CSV table of C-alpha atoms and ligand atoms in Angstrom, one decimal:
chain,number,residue,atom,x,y,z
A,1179,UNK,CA,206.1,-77.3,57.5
A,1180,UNK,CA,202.4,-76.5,56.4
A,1181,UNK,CA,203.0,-78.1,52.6
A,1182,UNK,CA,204.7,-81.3,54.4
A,1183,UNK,CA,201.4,-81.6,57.2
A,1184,UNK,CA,199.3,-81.2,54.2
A,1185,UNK,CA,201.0,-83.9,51.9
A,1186,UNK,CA,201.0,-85.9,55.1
A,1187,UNK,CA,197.0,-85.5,55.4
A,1188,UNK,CA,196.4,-85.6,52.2
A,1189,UNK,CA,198.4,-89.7,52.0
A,1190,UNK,CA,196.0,-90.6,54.9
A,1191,UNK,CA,193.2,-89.8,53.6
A,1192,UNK,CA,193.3,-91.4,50.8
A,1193,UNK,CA,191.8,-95.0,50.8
A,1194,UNK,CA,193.8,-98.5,50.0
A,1195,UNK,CA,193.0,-99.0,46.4
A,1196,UNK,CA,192.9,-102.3,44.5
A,1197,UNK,CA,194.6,-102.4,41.9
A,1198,UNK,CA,194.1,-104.6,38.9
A,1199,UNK,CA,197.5,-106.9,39.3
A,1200,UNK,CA,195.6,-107.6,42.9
A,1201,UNK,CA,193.0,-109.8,40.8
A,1202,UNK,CA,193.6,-113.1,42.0
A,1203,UNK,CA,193.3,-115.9,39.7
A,1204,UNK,CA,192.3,-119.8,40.2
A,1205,UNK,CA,193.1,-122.3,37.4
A,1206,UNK,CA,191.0,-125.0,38.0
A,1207,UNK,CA,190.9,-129.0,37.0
A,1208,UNK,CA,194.8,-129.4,36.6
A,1209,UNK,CA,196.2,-132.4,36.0
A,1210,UNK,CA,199.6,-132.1,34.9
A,1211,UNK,CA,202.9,-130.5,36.8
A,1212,UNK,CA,203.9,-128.9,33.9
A,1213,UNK,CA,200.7,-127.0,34.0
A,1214,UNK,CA,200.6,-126.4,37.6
A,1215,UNK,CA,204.1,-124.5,37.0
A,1216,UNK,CA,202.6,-122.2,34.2
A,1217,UNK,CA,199.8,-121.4,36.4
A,1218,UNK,CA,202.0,-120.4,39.1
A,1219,UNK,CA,204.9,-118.5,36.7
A,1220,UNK,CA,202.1,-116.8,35.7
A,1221,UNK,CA,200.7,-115.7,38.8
A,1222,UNK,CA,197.6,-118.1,39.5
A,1223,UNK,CA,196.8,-117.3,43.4
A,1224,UNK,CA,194.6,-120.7,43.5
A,1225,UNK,CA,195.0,-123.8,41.9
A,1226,UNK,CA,192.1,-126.5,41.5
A,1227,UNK,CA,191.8,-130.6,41.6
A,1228,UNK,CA,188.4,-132.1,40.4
A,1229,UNK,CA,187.9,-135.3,42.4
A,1230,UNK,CA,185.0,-135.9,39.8
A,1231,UNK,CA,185.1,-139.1,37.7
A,1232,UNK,CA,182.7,-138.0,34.8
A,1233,UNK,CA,185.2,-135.1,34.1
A,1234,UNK,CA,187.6,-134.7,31.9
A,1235,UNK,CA,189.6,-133.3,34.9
A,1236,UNK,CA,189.4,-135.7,37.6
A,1237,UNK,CA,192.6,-136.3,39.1
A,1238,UNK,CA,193.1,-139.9,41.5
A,1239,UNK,CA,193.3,-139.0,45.4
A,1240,UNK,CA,197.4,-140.0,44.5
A,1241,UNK,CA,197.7,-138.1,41.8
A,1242,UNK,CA,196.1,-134.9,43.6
A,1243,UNK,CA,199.0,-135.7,46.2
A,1244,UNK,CA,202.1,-135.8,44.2
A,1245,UNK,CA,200.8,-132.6,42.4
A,1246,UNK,CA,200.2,-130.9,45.3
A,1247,UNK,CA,204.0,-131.4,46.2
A,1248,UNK,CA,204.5,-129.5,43.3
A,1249,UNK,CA,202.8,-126.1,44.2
A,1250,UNK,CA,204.5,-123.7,46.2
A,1251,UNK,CA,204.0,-122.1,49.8
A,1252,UNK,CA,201.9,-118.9,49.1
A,1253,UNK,CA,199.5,-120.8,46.1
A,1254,UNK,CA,196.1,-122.2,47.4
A,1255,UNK,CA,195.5,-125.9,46.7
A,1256,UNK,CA,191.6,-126.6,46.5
A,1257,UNK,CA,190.1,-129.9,46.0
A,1258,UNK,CA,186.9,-129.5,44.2
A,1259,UNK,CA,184.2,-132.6,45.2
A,1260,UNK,CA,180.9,-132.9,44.1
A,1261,UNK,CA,178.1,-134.1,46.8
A,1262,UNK,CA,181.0,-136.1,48.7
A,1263,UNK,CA,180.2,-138.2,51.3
A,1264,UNK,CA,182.7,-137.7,54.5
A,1265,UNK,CA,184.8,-141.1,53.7
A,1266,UNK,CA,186.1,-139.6,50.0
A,1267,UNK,CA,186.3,-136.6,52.1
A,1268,UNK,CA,188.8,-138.0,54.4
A,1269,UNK,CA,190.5,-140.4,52.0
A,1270,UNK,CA,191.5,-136.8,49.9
A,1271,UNK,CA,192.2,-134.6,53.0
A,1272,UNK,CA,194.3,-137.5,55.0
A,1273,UNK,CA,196.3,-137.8,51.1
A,1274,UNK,CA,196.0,-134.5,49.9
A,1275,UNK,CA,197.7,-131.1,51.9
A,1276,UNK,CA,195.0,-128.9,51.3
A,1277,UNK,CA,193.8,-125.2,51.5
A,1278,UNK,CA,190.4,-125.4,50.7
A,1279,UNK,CA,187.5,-127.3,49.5
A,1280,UNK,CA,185.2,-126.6,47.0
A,1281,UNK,CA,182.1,-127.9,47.3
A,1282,UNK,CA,180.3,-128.1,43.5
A,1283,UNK,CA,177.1,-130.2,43.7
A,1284,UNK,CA,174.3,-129.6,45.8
A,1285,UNK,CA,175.1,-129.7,49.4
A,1286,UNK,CA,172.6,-127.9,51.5
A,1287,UNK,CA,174.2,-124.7,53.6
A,1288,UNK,CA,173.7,-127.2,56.6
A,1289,UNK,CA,176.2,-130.0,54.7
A,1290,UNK,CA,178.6,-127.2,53.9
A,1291,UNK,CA,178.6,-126.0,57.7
A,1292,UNK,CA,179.3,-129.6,58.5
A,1293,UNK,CA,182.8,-130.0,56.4
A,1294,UNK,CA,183.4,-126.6,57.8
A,1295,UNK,CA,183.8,-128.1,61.2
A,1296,UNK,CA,184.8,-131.5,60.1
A,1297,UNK,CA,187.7,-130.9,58.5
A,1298,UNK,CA,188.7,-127.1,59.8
A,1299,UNK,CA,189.8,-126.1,56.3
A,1300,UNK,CA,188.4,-122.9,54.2
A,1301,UNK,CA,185.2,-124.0,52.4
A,1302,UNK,CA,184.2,-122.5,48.5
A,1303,UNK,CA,180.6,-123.3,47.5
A,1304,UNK,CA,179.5,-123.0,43.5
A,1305,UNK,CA,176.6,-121.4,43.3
A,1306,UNK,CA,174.8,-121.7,39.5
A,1307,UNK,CA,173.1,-118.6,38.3
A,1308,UNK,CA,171.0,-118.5,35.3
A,1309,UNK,CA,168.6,-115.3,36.1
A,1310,UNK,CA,167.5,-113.4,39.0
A,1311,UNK,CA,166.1,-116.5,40.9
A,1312,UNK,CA,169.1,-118.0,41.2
A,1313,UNK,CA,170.5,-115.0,43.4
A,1314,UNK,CA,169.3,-115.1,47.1
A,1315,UNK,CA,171.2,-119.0,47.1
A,1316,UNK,CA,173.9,-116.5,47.0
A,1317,UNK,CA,172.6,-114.9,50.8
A,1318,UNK,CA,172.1,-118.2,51.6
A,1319,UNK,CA,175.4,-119.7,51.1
A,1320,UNK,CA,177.4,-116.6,52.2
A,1321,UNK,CA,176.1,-116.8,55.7
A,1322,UNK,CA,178.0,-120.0,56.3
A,1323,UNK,CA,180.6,-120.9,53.7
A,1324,UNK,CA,184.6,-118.8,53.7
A,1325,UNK,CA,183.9,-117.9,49.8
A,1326,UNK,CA,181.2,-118.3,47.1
A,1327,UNK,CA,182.2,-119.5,43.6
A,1328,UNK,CA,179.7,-117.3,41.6
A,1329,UNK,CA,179.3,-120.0,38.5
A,1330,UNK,CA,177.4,-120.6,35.4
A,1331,UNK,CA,174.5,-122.6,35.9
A,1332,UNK,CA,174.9,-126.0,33.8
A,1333,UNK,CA,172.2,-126.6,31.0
A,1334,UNK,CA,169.4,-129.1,31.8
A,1335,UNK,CA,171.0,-132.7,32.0
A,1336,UNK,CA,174.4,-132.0,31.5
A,1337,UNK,CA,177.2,-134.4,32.9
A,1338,UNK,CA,179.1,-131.8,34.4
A,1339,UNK,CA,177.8,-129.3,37.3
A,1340,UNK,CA,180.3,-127.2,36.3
A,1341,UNK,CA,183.9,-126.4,33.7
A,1342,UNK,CA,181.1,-126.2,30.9
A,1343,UNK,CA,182.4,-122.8,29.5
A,1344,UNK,CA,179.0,-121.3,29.4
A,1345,UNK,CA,179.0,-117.8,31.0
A,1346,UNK,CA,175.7,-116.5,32.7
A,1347,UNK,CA,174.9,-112.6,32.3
A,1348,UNK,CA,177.0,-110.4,34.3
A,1349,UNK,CA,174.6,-107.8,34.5
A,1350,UNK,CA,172.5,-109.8,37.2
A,1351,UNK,CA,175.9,-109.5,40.0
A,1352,UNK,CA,176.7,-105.8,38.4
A,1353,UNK,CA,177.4,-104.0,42.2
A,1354,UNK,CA,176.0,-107.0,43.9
A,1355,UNK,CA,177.9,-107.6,47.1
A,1356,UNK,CA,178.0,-110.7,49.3
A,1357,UNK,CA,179.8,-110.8,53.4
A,1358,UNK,CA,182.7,-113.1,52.4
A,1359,UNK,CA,185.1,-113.5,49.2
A,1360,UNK,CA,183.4,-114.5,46.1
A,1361,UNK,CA,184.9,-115.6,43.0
A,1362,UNK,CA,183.5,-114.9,39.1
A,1363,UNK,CA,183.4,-118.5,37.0
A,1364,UNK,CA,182.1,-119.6,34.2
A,1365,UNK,CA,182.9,-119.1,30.6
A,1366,UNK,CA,185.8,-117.1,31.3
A,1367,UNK,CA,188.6,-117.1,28.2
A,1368,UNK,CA,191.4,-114.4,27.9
A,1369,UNK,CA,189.4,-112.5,25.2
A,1370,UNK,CA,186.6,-111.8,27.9
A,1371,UNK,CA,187.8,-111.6,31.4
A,1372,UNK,CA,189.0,-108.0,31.8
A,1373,UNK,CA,185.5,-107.0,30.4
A,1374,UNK,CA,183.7,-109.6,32.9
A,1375,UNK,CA,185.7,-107.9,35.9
A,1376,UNK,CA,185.5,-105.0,34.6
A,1377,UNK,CA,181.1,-105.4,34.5
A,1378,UNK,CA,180.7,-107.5,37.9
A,1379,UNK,CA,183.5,-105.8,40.1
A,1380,UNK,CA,185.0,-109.5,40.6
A,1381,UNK,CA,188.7,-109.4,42.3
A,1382,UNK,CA,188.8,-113.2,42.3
A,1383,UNK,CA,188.3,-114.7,38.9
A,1384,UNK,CA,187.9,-119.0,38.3
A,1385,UNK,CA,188.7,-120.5,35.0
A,1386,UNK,CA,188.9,-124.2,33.8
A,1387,UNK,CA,187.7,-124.3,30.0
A,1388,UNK,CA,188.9,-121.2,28.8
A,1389,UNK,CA,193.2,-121.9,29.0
A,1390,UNK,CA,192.7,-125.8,27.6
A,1391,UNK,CA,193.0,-126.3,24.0
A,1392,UNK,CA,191.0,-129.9,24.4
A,1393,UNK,CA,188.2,-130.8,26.9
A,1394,UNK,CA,190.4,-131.9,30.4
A,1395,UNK,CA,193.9,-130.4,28.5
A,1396,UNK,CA,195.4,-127.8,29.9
A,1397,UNK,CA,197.3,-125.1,27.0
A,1398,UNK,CA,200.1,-123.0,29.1
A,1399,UNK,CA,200.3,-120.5,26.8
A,1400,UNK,CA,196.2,-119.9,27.6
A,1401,UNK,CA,197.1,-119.9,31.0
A,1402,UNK,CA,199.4,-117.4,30.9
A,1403,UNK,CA,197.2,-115.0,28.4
A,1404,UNK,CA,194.5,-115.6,30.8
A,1405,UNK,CA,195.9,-114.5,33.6
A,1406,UNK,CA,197.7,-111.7,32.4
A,1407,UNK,CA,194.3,-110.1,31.0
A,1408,UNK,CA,192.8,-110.8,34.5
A,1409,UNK,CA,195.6,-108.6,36.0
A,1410,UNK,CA,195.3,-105.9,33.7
B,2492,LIG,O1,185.8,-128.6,35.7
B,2492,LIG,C1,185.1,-129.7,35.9
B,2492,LIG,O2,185.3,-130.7,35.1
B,2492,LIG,C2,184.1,-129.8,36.9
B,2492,LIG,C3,183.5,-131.0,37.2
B,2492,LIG,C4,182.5,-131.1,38.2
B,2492,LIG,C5,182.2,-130.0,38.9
B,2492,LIG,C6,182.8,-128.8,38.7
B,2492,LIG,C7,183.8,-128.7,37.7
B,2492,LIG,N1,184.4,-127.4,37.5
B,2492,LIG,C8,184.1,-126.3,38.3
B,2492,LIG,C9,185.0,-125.2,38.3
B,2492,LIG,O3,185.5,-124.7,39.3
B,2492,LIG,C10,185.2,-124.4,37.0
B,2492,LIG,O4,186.4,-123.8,37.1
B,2492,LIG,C11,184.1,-123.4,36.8
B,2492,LIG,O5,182.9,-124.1,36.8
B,2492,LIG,C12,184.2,-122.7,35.5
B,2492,LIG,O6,184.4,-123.5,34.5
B,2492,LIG,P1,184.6,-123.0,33.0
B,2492,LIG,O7,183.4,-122.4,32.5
B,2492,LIG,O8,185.0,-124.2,32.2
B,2492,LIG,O9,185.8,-122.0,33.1
């Protein structure tokens, strides 16, 4: 009676622990079914649609929609917009069934509250570190938005705001912690990502360069190495 009130105790106290499998995993800027269905065999918990024309990745509002049909209950669609005005916004979430939006240009905290009530979905906002400076945006952001994309910030001039591979340093979010969800992005490849989670405490990781084989092309067998390292 004492050993079982003791083992008993002793399973109480001890605190839910995360493992690594619970490492969820996004696969952003796909464009291809066949792609979305690696993502998914493999385990991908998110899966991303750049309504960007410059990028490699952007997808057409109908496109986004028959690929969506394609992902199944439990897997989180996200549309990713850059600076989008509220009529793209409502031609992709009237077309598109959604989960989330990712907002990945340079709408204020006060722009992101808006889509929040606008639209009543989940909002992600990329935030672009480079140094130190770049972290109370962070403090900012996380007082409004559902999750924070933690991302690379894009060189000087470059066409993209973000899927540039570049990785930032880790060591500036090393035990950093924010009030909602954040995500690690940016340069991720299989090679590096355990070490990246394993440096920045990250239990949501975002990836777009690192599993394609050509700028905008998607390599399955990348996917699935990527997200296997991720899970440990
Ligand atoms: O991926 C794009 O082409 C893109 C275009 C415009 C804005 C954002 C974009 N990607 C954002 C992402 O969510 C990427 O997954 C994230 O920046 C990480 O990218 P990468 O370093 O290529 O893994």
């Amino acid at each position: 009676m004492f050993w079982r009130c003791l083992r008993m105790a002793a399973r109480r106290a001890k605190p839910p622990v995360m493992g690594p499998k619970d490492i969820r995993v996004k696969i952003c800027g796909l464009s291809e079914s066949a792609h979305i269905d690696a993502a998914v065999a493999a385990g991908a918990t998110y899966v991303g649609f750049v309504f960007f024309p410059k990028s490699p990745r952007n997808v057409s509002i109908q496109q986004a929609r028959s690929l969506a049909a394609a992902v199944p209950p439990g897997v989180a669609k996200v549309a990713l917009v850059v600076n989008a005005d509220d009529a793209l916004l409502d031609q992709i979430v009237a077309a598109v069934p959604l989960d989330m939006l990712q907002l990945h240009g340079s709408e204020t905290p006060e722009r992101v509250a808006e889509v929040k009530a606008r639209y009543g979905l989940p909002v992600m906002k990329a935030v672009g570190v480079a140094d130190e400076s770049d972290l109370p945006q962070l403090v900012e952001y996380g007082r409004v938005v559902d999750q924070l994309l933690v991302d690379a910030k894009p060189p000087k001039g470059a066409d993209l705001p973000g899927g540039n591979g570049l990785s930032f340093d880790w060591r500036l979010i090393a035990n950093r912690r924010w009030p909602v969800p954040w995500m690690l992005a940016g340069g991720l490849t299989p090679e590096n990502v355990a070490l990246a989670i394993q440096m920045t405490g990250a239990k949501q990781v975002d990836v777009s360069s690192g599993v394609e084989s050509a700028p905008g092309v998607k390599d399955p067998d990348l996917i699935a190495k990527l997200i296997a390292a991720a899970k440990g």
